Amino acid sequence: MTLPALPDLVAFAGHRVHVCRRREAGTLLDWLGRDLRGQVVLDVAGGDGYWAGQARKRGARAVSVDLARGKMLRGSRLRHAPGLVEGDALRLPLRDASVDAVLSVCAIEHFDDGPAALDEMARVLRPGGRLVMSADCLSRRGAWPRLFEAHRRRFHVQRTYTHEELTGLLAERGLGVRGHSYQFRGRAAERVYLSLSAYGGRYGFNAAAPLIPLVALADGAAPNTRGSIVLMRAVKEA
């Protein structure tokens, strides 16, 4: 049995030992499917490429595009490193209709022009291609304006999105929504999410990882109409 190398252990801790990322990105990948052989999967603003690397483990030809050169350098050391391309999500360095699936994990809320990023995702998708993405919603942010403002400043959040808003934006770009899911749906869960974001420090979300089963259980009992994070899946119409 080969033990994971240090870069893989660090990436695992950063991405999977996390109160929301493991369930969030894991759901998006599961929407794409367990067998991705023969498919080109693009992760937009994928950082070190860890989640694109998980698509590669499922057989995909995976590519991660990001502007953070330091993160990509770390990602290049991963055992299942995807193709790592330095590029802007608002001007993706790929040809039209060149990928089978687009993945984007809580990235659009940080862009200066989210709709322009969606333009690019739609452009590079082939007809019939799939898009899975997540975004900050924070549906009850008005209840705790100080927490939300601290979150916004810390993570450079430009705006938030509901599933209705994203459904409309995607439809304008020829992408038909096939489903959505919220995480941290209840009021208490949203408060926890914003409190961790505002006051948890660098490792707050990681330290709260033991809460994952409780949050998942609470989400299952709450309506799928609001929450902290919204996940979307859509298909580019032929």
Coordinates of C-alpha atoms in Angstrom, one line a residue:
M1 CA 0.0 0.0 0.0
T2 CA 1.4 3.4 -1.1
L3 CA 1.0 6.1 1.5
P4 CA -0.2 9.5 0.2
A5 CA 2.6 12.1 -0.3
L6 CA 2.7 15.2 1.8
P7 CA 1.1 17.5 -0.8
D8 CA -1.8 15.1 -1.1
L9 CA -2.3 15.0 2.7
V10 CA -2.2 18.8 3.0
A11 CA -4.7 19.1 0.1
F12 CA -7.0 16.5 1.7
A13 CA -6.9 18.3 5.0
G14 CA -7.7 21.7 3.3
H15 CA -10.5 20.5 1.0
R16 CA -12.1 17.5 2.7
V17 CA -11.6 18.3 6.4
H18 CA -14.0 21.2 6.0
V19 CA -17.5 21.8 7.3
C20 CA -18.9 22.4 3.8
R21 CA -16.5 21.8 1.0
R22 CA -16.4 18.0 1.2
R23 CA -20.2 17.7 0.9
E24 CA -20.5 20.7 -1.5
A25 CA -17.9 19.7 -4.0
G26 CA -18.7 16.0 -3.5
T27 CA -22.3 16.6 -4.5
L28 CA -21.3 18.5 -7.6
L29 CA -18.9 15.7 -8.6
D30 CA -21.6 13.1 -8.0
W31 CA -23.9 15.0 -10.2
L32 CA -21.3 14.6 -13.0
G33 CA -21.1 10.9 -12.3
R34 CA -18.7 8.2 -11.1
D35 CA -17.4 7.3 -14.5
L36 CA -16.0 10.3 -16.4
R37 CA -13.9 8.4 -18.9
G38 CA -13.5 10.1 -22.2
Q39 CA -14.9 13.4 -20.9
V40 CA -13.1 16.8 -20.7
V41 CA -14.0 18.4 -17.4
L42 CA -13.1 22.0 -16.7
D43 CA -12.9 23.5 -13.2
V44 CA -13.3 27.2 -13.3
A45 CA -11.3 29.1 -10.6
G46 CA -10.2 25.7 -9.3
G47 CA -7.3 27.0 -7.2
D48 CA -4.8 24.2 -6.7
G49 CA -6.9 21.9 -8.9
Y50 CA -7.8 19.4 -6.1
W51 CA -11.4 18.9 -7.2
A52 CA -10.5 18.7 -10.9
G53 CA -8.0 16.1 -9.7
Q54 CA -10.9 14.1 -8.2
A55 CA -12.6 14.3 -11.7
R56 CA -9.4 12.9 -13.2
K57 CA -9.5 10.0 -10.7
R58 CA -12.9 9.2 -12.2
G59 CA -11.3 9.0 -15.7
A60 CA -11.8 12.5 -17.0
R61 CA -9.3 14.6 -18.9
A62 CA -9.5 17.3 -16.3
V63 CA -8.3 20.9 -16.5
S64 CA -8.3 23.6 -13.8
V65 CA -8.1 27.3 -14.7
D66 CA -7.2 29.9 -12.1
L67 CA -5.2 33.1 -11.7
A68 CA -3.4 32.1 -8.4
R69 CA 0.0 30.8 -9.6
G70 CA 1.1 29.8 -6.1
K71 CA -1.9 27.6 -5.6
M72 CA -1.3 26.0 -9.0
L73 CA 2.3 25.3 -8.1
R74 CA 1.1 23.4 -5.0
G75 CA -1.5 21.6 -7.1
S76 CA 1.2 20.4 -9.6
R77 CA 2.6 18.2 -6.9
L78 CA -0.6 16.3 -6.3
R79 CA -0.6 12.7 -7.3
H80 CA -3.7 13.1 -9.5
A81 CA -2.9 16.6 -10.6
P82 CA -5.1 17.8 -13.5
G83 CA -4.0 20.1 -16.3
L84 CA -3.3 23.5 -14.6
V85 CA -3.8 26.6 -16.7
E86 CA -3.2 30.1 -15.6
G87 CA -6.2 32.1 -16.9
D88 CA -9.1 34.5 -16.1
A89 CA -12.6 33.0 -15.6
L90 CA -13.9 36.0 -17.5
R91 CA -11.7 35.2 -20.5
L92 CA -11.3 31.4 -20.4
P93 CA -8.3 30.3 -22.5
L94 CA -10.3 27.5 -24.2
R95 CA -12.0 27.1 -27.6
D96 CA -15.7 27.3 -28.1
A97 CA -17.6 24.0 -27.4
S98 CA -14.4 22.3 -26.2
V99 CA -15.4 20.7 -22.9
D100 CA -18.0 18.2 -21.9
A101 CA -18.6 19.5 -18.3
V102 CA -17.9 22.6 -16.3
L103 CA -17.3 22.5 -12.5
S104 CA -17.2 25.6 -10.4
V105 CA -17.1 25.5 -6.6
C106 CA -18.2 28.7 -4.9
A107 CA -16.4 31.0 -7.3
I108 CA -18.9 33.1 -9.1
E109 CA -19.7 35.3 -6.0
H110 CA -16.1 36.5 -6.0
F111 CA -16.0 37.7 -9.6
D112 CA -16.4 41.3 -10.6
D113 CA -18.8 40.2 -13.3
G114 CA -20.5 37.0 -12.5
P115 CA -22.7 37.0 -15.7
A116 CA -19.6 37.4 -17.8
A117 CA -18.1 34.3 -16.2
L118 CA -21.3 32.4 -17.0
D119 CA -21.0 33.6 -20.6
E120 CA -17.6 32.0 -20.7
M121 CA -18.7 28.7 -19.1
A122 CA -21.5 28.5 -21.6
R123 CA -19.2 29.3 -24.5
V124 CA -16.7 26.5 -23.8
L125 CA -19.4 23.9 -23.2
R126 CA -20.4 21.7 -26.1
P127 CA -24.1 21.2 -26.8
G128 CA -25.5 18.7 -24.4
G129 CA -22.6 19.5 -22.0
R130 CA -23.2 19.8 -18.3
L131 CA -22.5 22.5 -15.8
V132 CA -22.4 22.0 -12.0
M133 CA -21.7 24.9 -9.8
S134 CA -22.2 26.4 -6.3
A135 CA -22.4 29.9 -5.0
D136 CA -22.9 31.9 -1.8
C137 CA -26.6 32.6 -1.2
L138 CA -26.7 33.5 2.5
S139 CA -30.5 33.9 2.3
R140 CA -30.8 35.3 5.8
R141 CA -27.8 37.7 5.6
G142 CA -30.1 40.6 6.5
A143 CA -30.6 39.1 10.0
W144 CA -26.9 39.4 10.8
P145 CA -25.6 42.3 8.8
R146 CA -22.3 42.5 10.8
L147 CA -21.5 38.9 10.3
F148 CA -22.3 39.1 6.6
E149 CA -20.2 42.2 6.2
A150 CA -17.3 40.5 7.9
H151 CA -17.8 37.5 5.6
R152 CA -18.0 39.7 2.5
R153 CA -14.8 41.5 3.3
R154 CA -12.8 38.5 4.3
F155 CA -13.7 36.5 1.2
H156 CA -14.1 39.3 -1.3
V157 CA -17.7 38.5 -2.0
Q158 CA -19.0 40.7 -4.7
R159 CA -22.7 39.5 -4.6
T160 CA -24.8 36.5 -3.7
Y161 CA -27.1 34.4 -5.7
T162 CA -30.4 32.5 -5.2
H163 CA -31.4 29.4 -7.3
E164 CA -34.0 31.5 -9.0
E165 CA -31.5 34.2 -10.0
L166 CA -29.0 31.6 -11.3
T167 CA -31.8 29.7 -13.1
G168 CA -32.6 32.9 -15.0
L169 CA -29.0 33.8 -15.8
L170 CA -28.3 30.3 -17.0
A171 CA -31.4 30.2 -19.2
E172 CA -30.3 33.4 -20.9
R173 CA -27.1 31.5 -21.9
G174 CA -28.9 28.5 -23.3
L175 CA -28.4 26.4 -20.1
G176 CA -31.4 24.5 -18.8
V177 CA -31.4 23.9 -15.1
R178 CA -32.0 20.3 -14.1
G179 CA -31.9 20.7 -10.3
H180 CA -30.6 22.7 -7.3
S181 CA -29.8 22.0 -3.7
Y182 CA -29.2 24.3 -0.7
Q183 CA -26.8 23.6 2.1
F184 CA -27.0 25.1 5.6
R185 CA -30.7 25.5 5.1
G186 CA -32.0 26.3 8.6
R187 CA -31.6 29.6 10.5
A188 CA -29.3 28.1 13.1
A189 CA -27.1 26.5 10.4
E190 CA -26.8 29.8 8.5
R191 CA -25.8 31.5 11.7
V192 CA -23.1 28.9 12.3
Y193 CA -21.8 29.3 8.7
L194 CA -21.6 33.1 9.0
S195 CA -20.1 33.0 12.5
L196 CA -17.4 30.6 11.3
S197 CA -16.7 32.8 8.3
A198 CA -16.5 36.0 10.3
Y199 CA -14.7 34.8 13.5
G200 CA -13.4 31.3 12.8
G201 CA -9.9 32.4 11.7
R202 CA -7.9 30.7 9.0
Y203 CA -8.9 27.2 10.1
G204 CA -12.4 27.8 11.4
F205 CA -14.2 25.9 8.7
N206 CA -11.8 23.0 9.1
A207 CA -12.1 22.9 12.9
A208 CA -15.9 22.7 12.4
A209 CA -15.7 19.6 10.2
P210 CA -17.2 17.3 13.0
L211 CA -20.5 19.2 12.4
I212 CA -20.9 17.9 8.9
P213 CA -23.3 15.0 9.8
L214 CA -25.4 17.4 12.0
V215 CA -25.7 20.0 9.2
A216 CA -26.5 17.3 6.6
L217 CA -29.2 15.9 8.9
A218 CA -30.7 19.3 9.6
D219 CA -30.7 20.1 5.9
G220 CA -32.6 16.9 5.1
A221 CA -35.4 18.1 7.4
A222 CA -35.6 21.7 6.1
P223 CA -37.2 22.9 2.8
N224 CA -34.8 23.1 -0.2
T225 CA -35.7 26.8 -0.7
R226 CA -32.9 28.8 1.0
G227 CA -29.6 28.5 2.8
S228 CA -26.0 29.6 2.9
I229 CA -24.8 27.8 -0.3
V230 CA -26.8 27.0 -3.4
L231 CA -25.7 24.2 -5.8
M232 CA -27.0 24.1 -9.4
R233 CA -26.8 21.6 -12.2
A234 CA -27.7 22.5 -15.8
V235 CA -27.3 21.2 -19.4
K236 CA -26.4 23.3 -22.4
E237 CA -29.3 23.0 -24.9
A238 CA -28.5 21.5 -28.3

